[in-house]
CSV table of C-alpha atoms and ligand atoms in Angstrom, one decimal:
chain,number,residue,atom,x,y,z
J,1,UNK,CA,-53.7,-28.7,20.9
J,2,UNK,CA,-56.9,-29.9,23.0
J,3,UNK,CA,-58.2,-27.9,26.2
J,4,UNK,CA,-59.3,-30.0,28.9
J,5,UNK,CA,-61.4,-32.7,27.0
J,6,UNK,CA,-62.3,-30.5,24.2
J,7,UNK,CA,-61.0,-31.2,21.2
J,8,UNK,CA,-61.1,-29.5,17.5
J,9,UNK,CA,-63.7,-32.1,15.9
J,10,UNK,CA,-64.9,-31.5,12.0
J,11,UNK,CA,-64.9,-28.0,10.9
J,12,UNK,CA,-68.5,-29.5,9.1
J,13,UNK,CA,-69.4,-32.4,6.7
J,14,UNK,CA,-69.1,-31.8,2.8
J,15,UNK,CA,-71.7,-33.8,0.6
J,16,UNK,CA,-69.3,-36.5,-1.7
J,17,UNK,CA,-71.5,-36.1,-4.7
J,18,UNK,CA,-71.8,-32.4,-4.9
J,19,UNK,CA,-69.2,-30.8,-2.6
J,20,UNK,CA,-72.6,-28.7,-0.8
J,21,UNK,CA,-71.2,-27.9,3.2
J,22,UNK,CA,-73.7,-29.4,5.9
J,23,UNK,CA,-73.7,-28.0,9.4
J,24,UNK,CA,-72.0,-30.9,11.4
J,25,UNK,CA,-73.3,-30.0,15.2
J,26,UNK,CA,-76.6,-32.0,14.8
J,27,UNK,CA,-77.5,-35.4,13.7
J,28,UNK,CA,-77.9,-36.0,10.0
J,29,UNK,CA,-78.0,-38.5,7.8
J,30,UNK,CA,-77.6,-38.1,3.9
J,31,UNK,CA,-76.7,-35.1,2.2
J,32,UNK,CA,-79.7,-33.2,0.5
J,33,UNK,CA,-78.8,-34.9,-2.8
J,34,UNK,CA,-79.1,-38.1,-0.9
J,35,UNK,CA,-75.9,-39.3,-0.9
J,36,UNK,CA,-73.2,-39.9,2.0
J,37,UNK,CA,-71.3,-36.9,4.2
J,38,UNK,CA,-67.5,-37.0,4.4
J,39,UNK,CA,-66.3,-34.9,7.8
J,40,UNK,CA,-63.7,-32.2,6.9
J,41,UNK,CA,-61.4,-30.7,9.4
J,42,UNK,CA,-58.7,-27.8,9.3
J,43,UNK,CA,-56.2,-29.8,8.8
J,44,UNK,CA,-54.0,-26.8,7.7
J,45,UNK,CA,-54.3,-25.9,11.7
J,46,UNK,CA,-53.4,-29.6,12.1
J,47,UNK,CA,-50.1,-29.6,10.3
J,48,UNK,CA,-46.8,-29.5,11.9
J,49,UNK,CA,-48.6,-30.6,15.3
J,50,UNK,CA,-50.9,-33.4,14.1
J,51,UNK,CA,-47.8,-35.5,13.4
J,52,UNK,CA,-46.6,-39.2,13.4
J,53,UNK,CA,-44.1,-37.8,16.1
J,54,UNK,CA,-46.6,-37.2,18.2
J,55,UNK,CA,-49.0,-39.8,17.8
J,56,UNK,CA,-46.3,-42.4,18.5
J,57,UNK,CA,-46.5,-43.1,22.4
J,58,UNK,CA,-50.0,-42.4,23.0
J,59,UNK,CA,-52.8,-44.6,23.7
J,60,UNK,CA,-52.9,-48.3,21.7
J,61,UNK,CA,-56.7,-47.7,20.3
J,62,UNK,CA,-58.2,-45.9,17.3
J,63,UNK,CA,-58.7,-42.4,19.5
J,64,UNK,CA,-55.1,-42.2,19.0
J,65,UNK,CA,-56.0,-40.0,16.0
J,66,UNK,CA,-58.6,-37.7,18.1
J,67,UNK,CA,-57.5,-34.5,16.0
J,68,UNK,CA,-58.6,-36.0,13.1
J,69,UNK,CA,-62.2,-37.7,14.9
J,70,UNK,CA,-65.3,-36.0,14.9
J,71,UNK,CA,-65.7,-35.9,18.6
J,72,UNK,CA,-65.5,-32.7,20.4
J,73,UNK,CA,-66.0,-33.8,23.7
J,74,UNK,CA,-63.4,-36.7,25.7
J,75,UNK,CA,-66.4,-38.0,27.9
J,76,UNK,CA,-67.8,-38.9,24.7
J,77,UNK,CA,-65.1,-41.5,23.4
J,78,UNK,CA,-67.2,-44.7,23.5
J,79,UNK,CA,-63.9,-46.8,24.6
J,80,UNK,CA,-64.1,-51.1,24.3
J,81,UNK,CA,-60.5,-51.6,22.5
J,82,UNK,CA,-61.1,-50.7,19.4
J,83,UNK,CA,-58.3,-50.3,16.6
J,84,UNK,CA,-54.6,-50.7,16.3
J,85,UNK,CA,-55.1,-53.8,15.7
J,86,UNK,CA,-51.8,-56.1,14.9
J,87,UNK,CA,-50.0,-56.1,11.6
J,88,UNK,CA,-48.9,-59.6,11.3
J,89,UNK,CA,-45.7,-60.1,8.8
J,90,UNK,CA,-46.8,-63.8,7.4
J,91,UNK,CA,-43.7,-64.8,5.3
J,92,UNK,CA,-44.9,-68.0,4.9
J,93,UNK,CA,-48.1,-67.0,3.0
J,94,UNK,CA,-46.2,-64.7,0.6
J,95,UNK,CA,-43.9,-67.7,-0.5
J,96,UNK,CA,-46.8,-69.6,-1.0
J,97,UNK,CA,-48.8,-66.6,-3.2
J,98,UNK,CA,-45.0,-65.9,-4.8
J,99,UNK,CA,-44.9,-62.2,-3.4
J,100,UNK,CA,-42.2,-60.3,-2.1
J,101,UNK,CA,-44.1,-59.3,1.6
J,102,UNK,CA,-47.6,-59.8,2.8
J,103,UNK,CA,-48.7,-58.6,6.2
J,104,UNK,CA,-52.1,-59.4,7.6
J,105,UNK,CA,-54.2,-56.6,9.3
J,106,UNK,CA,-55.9,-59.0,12.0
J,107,UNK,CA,-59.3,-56.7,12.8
J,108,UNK,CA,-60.9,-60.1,14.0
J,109,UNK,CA,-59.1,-58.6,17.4
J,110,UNK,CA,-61.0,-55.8,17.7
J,111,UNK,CA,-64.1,-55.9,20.2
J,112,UNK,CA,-66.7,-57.8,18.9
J,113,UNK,CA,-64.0,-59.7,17.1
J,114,UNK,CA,-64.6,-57.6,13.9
J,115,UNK,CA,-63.9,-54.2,12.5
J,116,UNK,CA,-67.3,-53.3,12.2
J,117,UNK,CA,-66.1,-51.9,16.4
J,118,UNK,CA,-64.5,-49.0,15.0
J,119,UNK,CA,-67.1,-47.8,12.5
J,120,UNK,CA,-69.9,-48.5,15.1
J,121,UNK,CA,-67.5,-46.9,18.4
J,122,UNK,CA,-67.1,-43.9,16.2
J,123,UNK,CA,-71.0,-43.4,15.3
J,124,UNK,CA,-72.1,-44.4,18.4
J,125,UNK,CA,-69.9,-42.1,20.3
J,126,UNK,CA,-70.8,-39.1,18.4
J,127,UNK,CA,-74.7,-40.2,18.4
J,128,UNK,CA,-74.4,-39.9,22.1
J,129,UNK,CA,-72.7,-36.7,21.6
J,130,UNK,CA,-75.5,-35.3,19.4
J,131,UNK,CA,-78.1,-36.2,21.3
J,132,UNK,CA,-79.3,-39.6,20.0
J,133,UNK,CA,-81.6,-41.2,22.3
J,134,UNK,CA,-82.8,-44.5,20.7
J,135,UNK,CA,-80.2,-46.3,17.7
J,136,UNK,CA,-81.2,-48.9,14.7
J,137,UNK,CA,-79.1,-50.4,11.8
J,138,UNK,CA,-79.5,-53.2,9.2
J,139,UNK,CA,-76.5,-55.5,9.5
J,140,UNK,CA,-75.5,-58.5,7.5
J,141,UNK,CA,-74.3,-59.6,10.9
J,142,UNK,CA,-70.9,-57.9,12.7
J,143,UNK,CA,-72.1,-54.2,12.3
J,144,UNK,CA,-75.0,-55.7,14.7
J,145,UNK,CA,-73.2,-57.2,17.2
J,146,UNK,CA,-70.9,-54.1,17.1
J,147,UNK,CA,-73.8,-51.6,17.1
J,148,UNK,CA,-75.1,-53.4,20.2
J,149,UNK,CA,-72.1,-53.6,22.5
J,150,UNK,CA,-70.8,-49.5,21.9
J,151,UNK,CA,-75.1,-48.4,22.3
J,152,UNK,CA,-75.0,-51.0,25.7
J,153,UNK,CA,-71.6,-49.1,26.5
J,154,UNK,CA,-73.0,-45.7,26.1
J,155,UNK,CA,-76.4,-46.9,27.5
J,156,UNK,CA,-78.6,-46.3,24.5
J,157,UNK,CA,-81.0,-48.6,23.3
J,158,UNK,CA,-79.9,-50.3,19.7
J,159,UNK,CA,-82.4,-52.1,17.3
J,160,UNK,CA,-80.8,-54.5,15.2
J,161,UNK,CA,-82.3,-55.9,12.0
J,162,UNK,CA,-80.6,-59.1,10.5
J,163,UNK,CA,-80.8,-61.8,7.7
J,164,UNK,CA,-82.6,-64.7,9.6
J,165,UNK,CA,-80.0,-67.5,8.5
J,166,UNK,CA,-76.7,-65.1,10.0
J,167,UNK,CA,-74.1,-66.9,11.9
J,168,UNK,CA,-75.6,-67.6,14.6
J,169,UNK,CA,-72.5,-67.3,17.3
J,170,UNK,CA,-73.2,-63.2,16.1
J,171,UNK,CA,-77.0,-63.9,16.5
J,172,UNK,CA,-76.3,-64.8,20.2
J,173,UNK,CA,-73.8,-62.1,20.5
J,174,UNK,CA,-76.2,-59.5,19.7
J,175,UNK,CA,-79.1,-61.0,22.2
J,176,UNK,CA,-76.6,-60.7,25.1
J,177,UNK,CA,-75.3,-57.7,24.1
J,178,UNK,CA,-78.8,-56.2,25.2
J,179,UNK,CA,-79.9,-55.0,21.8
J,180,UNK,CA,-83.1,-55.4,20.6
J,181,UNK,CA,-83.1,-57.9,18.2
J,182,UNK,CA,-85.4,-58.8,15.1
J,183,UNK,CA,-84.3,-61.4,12.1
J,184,UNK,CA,-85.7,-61.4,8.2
J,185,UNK,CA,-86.7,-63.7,6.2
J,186,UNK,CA,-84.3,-61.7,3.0
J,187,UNK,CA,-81.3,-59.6,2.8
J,188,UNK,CA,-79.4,-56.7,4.5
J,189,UNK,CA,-81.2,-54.2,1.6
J,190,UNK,CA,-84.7,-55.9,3.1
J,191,UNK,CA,-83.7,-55.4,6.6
J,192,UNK,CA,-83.0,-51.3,6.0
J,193,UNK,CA,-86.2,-50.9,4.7
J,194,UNK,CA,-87.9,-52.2,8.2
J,195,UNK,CA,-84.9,-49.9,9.9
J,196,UNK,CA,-86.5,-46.8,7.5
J,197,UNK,CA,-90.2,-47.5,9.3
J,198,UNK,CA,-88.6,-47.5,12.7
J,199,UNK,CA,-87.3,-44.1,11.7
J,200,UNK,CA,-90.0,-42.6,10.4
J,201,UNK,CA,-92.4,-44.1,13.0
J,202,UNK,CA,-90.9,-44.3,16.2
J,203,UNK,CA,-87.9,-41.7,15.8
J,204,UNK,CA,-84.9,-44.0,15.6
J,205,UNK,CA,-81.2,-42.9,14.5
J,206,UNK,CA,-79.9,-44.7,12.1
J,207,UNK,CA,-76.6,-46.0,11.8
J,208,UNK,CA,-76.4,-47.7,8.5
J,209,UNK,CA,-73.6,-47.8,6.3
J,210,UNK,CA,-73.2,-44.2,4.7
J,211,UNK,CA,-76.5,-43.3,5.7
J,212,UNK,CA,-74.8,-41.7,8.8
J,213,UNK,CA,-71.6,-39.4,8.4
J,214,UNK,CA,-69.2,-40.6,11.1
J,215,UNK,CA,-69.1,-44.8,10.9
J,216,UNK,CA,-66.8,-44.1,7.9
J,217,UNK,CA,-64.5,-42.0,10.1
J,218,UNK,CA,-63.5,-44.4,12.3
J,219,UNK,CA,-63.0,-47.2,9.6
J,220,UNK,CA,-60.1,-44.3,8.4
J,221,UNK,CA,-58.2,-45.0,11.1
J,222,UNK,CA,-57.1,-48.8,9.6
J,223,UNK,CA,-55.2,-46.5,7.1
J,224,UNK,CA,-53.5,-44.3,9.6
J,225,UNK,CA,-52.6,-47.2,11.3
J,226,UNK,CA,-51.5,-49.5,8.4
J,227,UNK,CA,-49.0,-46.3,7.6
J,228,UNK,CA,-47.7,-46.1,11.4
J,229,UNK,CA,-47.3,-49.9,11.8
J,230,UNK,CA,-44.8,-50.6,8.6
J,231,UNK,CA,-42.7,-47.7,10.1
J,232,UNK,CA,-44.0,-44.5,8.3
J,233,UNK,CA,-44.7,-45.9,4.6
J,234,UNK,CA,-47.3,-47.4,3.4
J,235,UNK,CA,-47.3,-50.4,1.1
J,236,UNK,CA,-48.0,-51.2,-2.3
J,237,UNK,CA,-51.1,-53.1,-2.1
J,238,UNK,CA,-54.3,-53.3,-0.2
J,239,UNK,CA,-56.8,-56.3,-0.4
J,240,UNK,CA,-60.3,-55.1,1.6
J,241,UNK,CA,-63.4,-57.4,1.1
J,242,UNK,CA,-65.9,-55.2,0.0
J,243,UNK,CA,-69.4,-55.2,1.2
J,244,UNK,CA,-70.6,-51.7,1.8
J,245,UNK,CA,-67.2,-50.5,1.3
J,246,UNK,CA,-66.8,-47.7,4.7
J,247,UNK,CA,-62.9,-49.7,5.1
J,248,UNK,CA,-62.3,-49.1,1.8
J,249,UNK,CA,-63.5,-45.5,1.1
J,250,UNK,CA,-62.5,-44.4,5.1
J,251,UNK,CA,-58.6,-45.6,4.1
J,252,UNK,CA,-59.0,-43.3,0.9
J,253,UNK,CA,-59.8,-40.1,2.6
J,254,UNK,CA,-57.4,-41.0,5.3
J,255,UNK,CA,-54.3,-41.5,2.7
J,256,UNK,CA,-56.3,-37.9,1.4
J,257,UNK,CA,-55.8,-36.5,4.8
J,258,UNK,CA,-52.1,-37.6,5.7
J,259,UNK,CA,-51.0,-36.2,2.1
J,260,UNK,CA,-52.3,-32.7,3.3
J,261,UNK,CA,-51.2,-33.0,6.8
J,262,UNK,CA,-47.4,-33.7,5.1
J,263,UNK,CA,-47.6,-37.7,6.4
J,264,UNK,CA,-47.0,-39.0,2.9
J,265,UNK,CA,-46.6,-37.4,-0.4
J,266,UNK,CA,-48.7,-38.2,-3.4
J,267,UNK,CA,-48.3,-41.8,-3.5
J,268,UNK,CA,-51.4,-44.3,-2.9
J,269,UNK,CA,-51.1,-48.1,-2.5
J,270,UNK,CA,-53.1,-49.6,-4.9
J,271,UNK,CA,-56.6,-50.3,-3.6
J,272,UNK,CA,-58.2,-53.7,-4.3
J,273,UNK,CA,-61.5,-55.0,-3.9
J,274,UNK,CA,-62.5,-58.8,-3.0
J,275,UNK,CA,-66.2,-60.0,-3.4
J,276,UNK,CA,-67.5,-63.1,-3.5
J,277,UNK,CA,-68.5,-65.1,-6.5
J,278,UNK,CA,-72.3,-65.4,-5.7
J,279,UNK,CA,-72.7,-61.5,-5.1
J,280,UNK,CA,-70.1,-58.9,-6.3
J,281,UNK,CA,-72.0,-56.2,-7.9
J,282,UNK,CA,-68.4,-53.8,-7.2
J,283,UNK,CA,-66.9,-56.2,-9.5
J,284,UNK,CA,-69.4,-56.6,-12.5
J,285,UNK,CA,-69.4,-53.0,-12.0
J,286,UNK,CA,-65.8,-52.1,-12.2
J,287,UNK,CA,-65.5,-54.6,-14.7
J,288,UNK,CA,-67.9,-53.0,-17.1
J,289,UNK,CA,-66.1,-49.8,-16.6
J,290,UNK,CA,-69.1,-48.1,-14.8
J,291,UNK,CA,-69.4,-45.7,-12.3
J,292,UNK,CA,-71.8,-46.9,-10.4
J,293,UNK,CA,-72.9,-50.7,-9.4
J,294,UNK,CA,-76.2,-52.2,-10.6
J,295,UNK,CA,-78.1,-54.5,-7.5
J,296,UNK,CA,-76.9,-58.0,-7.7
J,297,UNK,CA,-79.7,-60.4,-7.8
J,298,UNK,CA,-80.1,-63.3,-5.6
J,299,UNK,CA,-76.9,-62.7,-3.6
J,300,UNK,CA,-75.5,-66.0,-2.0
J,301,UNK,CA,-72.4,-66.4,0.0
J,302,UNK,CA,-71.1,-67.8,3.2
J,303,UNK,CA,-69.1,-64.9,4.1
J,304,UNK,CA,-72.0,-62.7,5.8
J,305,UNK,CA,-70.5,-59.3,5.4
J,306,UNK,CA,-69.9,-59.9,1.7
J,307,UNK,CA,-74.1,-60.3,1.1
J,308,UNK,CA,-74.3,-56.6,0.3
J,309,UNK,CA,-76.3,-56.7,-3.1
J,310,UNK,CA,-76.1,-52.6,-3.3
J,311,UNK,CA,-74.0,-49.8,-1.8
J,312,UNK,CA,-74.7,-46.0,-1.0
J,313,UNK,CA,-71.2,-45.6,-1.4
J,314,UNK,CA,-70.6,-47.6,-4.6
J,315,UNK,CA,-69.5,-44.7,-6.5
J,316,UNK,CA,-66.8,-44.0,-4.1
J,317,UNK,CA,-65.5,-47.6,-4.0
J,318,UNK,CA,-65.3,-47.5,-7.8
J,319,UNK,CA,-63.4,-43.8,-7.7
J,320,UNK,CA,-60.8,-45.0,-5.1
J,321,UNK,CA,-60.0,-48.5,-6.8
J,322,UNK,CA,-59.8,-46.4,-10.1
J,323,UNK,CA,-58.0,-43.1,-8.9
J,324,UNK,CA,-55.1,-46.1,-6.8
J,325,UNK,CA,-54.2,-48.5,-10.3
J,326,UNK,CA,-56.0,-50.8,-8.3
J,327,UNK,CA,-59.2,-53.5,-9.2
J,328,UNK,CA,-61.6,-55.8,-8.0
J,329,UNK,CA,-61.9,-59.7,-8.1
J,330,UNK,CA,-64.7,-62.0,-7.5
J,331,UNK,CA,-63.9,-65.4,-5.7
J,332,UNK,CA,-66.0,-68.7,-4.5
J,333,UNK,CA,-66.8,-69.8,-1.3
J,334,UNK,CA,-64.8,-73.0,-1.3
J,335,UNK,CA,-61.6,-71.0,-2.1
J,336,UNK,CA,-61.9,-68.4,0.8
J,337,UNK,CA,-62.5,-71.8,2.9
J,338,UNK,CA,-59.4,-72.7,1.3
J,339,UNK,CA,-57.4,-69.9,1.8
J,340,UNK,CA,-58.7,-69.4,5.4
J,341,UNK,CA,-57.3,-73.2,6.3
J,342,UNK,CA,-54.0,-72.0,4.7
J,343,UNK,CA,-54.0,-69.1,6.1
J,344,UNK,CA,-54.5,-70.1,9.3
J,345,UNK,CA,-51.6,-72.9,9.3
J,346,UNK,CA,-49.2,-70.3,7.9
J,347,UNK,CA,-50.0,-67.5,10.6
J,348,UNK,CA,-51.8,-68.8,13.5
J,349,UNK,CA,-55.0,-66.2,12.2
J,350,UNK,CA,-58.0,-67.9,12.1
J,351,UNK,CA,-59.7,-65.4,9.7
J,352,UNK,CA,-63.4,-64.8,9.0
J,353,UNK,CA,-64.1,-66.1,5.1
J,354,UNK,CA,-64.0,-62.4,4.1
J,355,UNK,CA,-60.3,-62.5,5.4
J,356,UNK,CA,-59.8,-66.1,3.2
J,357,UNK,CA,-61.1,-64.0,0.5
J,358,UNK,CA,-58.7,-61.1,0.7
J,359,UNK,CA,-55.5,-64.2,0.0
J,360,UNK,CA,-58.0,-66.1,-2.4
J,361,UNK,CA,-57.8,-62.9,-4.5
J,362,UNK,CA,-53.8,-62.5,-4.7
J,363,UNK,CA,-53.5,-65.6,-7.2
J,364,UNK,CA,-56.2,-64.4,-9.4
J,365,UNK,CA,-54.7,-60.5,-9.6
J,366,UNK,CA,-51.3,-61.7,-10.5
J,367,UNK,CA,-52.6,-63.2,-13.4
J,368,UNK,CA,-54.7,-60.6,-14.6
J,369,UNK,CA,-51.2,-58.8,-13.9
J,370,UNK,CA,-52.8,-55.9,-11.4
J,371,UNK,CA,-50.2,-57.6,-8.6
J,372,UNK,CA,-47.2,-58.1,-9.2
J,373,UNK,CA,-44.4,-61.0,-7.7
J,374,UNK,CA,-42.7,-57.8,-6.2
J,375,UNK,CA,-45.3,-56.3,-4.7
J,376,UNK,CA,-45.3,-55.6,-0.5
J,377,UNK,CA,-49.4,-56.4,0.4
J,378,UNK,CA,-51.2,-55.5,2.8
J,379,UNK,CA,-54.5,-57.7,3.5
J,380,UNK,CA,-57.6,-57.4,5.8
J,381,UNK,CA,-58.6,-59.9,7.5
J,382,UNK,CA,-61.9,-57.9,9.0
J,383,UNK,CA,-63.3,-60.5,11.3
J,384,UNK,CA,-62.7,-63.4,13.8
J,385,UNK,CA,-63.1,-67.0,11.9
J,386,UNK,CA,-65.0,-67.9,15.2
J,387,UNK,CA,-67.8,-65.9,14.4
J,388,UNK,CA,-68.7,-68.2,11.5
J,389,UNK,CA,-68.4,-71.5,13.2
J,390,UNK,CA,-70.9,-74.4,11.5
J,391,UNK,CA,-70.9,-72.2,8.6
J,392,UNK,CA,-69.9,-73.7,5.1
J,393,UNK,CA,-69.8,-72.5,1.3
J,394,UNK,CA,-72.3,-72.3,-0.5
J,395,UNK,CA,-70.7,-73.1,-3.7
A,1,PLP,C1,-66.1,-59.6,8.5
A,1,PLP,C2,-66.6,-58.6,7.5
A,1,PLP,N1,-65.8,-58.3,6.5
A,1,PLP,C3,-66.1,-57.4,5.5
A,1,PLP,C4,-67.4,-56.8,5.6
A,1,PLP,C5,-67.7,-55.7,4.5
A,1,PLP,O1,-67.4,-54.5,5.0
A,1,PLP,P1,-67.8,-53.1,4.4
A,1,PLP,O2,-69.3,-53.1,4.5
A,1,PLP,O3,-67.2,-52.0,5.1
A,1,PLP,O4,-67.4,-53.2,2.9
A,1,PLP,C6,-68.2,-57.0,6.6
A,1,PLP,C7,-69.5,-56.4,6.7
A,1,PLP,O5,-70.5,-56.8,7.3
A,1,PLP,C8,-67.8,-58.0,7.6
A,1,PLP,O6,-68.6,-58.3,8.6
């Protein structure tokens, strides 16, 4: 399969709006239509040797799946940790929800203590690869801190540009991490538009969510992995709180993937999106019917990677709860606090809010009736609750 530390990589990137091929052996960003850049690969050459078989005994990290990654080059795998992360069976929680089986996907044990590491190892790995010399992103916090400890690993220089009033345990973790570090009076959508001058001026990659092809390729790997862990199947449910959306749409194309390299057949879990009450523009949107999300205004929430008034991807989010029978739900800040407090006495996971959220939204889909008592679930809990210490709802 690989020579040496070569390996296969994308054949070249495909633009999700139009389909138009892009030349993937130089650094890009958007497509020419402006919208994001899936990575294809041949994975008709894949088949039959790509297999779960063969994954099975090598290496507990995301790079397990380095046929399937877009880089070419070993030396280039940015390495902290990241990925296959546990799958934690919490019976306790599905009596309390009434459910047949929940399982928690605990990504606040990835480095960093979110899963922003594998979206931010994957980009930063193939940035380094390409050529990249100087690396910038707008974060509503974890994609930062993430940003900053895989550009110090690789020995790149990372600007970071956050909302002035994020957690500050991240805010610290950034600063140490070596990245340079500069803090907005406004939102995540305010702070890309000072990352856009950097570009332009000064020359800087950028890494935000989308805007760069390969961040969603390692957030792929949590569905790969979720189909591994429960044995070879994959479950009935997925709960993913839904900010930019790269978990979400990377677990898509991944379940896209395994179906043609003959993992699974044509069955989907049903893909469900969790926003807060005080900013879920995926949820108005998907509740109107629409195909793409309007800006929320004057987005407020505790649970920093869910203060995401607009997406690049939105249209992608919407396509994969749609195309899966699946939905999305809005919930408050006092309930994730809630749920995080159960949570955490039922399963020894002290999840980030945005993990609260993903239980918070089980009682509110059973009674719309998009989950059902005998349902097996699979939530994400996508960040450490020590990351948000001395935080509280805002509602
Ligand atoms: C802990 C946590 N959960 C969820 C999200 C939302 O992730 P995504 O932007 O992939 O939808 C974020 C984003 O910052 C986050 O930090």
């Amino acid at each position: 399969m690989t020579n040496g530390n070569r390996l296969p990589g994308a054949t070249h990137l495909e633009c999700t709006a139009t389909g138009e091929r892009v030349e993937s052996e130089r650094l890009v960003g958007l497509s020419p239509a402006g919208k994001p850049l899936f990575a294809r690969y041949d994975l008709e050459a894949l088949k039959g040797r790509f297999t779960p078989q063969a994954v099975a005994p090598r290496r507990a990290d995301l790079w397990r799946y380095e046929e399937v990654l877009p880089v070419r080059d070993r030396s280039h795998q940015v390495a902290l940790g990241e990925g296959w992360t546990p799958l934690i069976d919490a019976p306790r929680t599905a009596a309390r929800l009434g459910v047949r089986r929940v399982w928690v996907k605990d990504e606040g044990q990835n480095p960093t203590g979110s899963f922003k590491a594998r979206g931010l190892g994957m980009a930063v790995s193939r940035a380094l690869e390409l050529g990249a010399r100087e690396l910038a992103l707008p974060s509503a916090g974890n994609a930062g801190s993430a940003a900053a400890a895989y550009g110090a690993a690789a020995g790149l220089p990372v600007h970071v540009v956050v909302p002035k009033d994020t957690p500050a345990p991240i805010l610290e973790e950034i600063a140490a991490l070596g990245a340079d570090l500069q803090l907005l009076d406004g939102l995540i959508t305010d702070c890309g538009k000072v990352v856009r001058r950097g570009v332009e001026e000064h020359g800087w990659f950028d890494l935000s969510t989308l805007k760069e092809p390969y961040r969603v390729e390692g957030k792929k790997t949590m569905g790969y992995e979720v189909f591994e862990q429960l044995g070879g199947r994959l479950p009935d449910a997925i709960v993913y709180p839904t900010g930019g959306g790269t978990g979400l749409i990377g677990m898509w194309k991944a379940f896209e993937e395994m179906e043609r390299l003959g993992w699974i057949g044509a069955e989907r879990p049903k893909m469900f999106t969790v926003q807060a009450a005080g900013c879920a523009p995926m949820v108005r949107a998907w509740e109107r019917g629409e195909d793409h999300a309007e800006t929320w205004q004057n987005a407020t929430t505790y649970a920093a990677g869910l203060r995401v008034p607009g997406a690049v991807g939105d249209f992608l989010i919407l396509k994969a709860l749609r195309e899966s029978g699946g939905g999305a739900v809005a919930v408050p800040d006092h309930v994730m606090k809630e749920w995080v407090e159960k949570l955490g006495a039922d399963t020894g996971v002290f999840a980030a809010p945005e993990g609260g959220a993903t239980v918070a939204a089980i009682p509110a889909l059973m009674k719309k009736g998009l989950v059902s008592a005998d349902d097996e679930i699979v939530l994400f809990n996508t960040g450490s609750g020590l990351k948000y210490v001395g935080m509280t709802p805002v509602d």
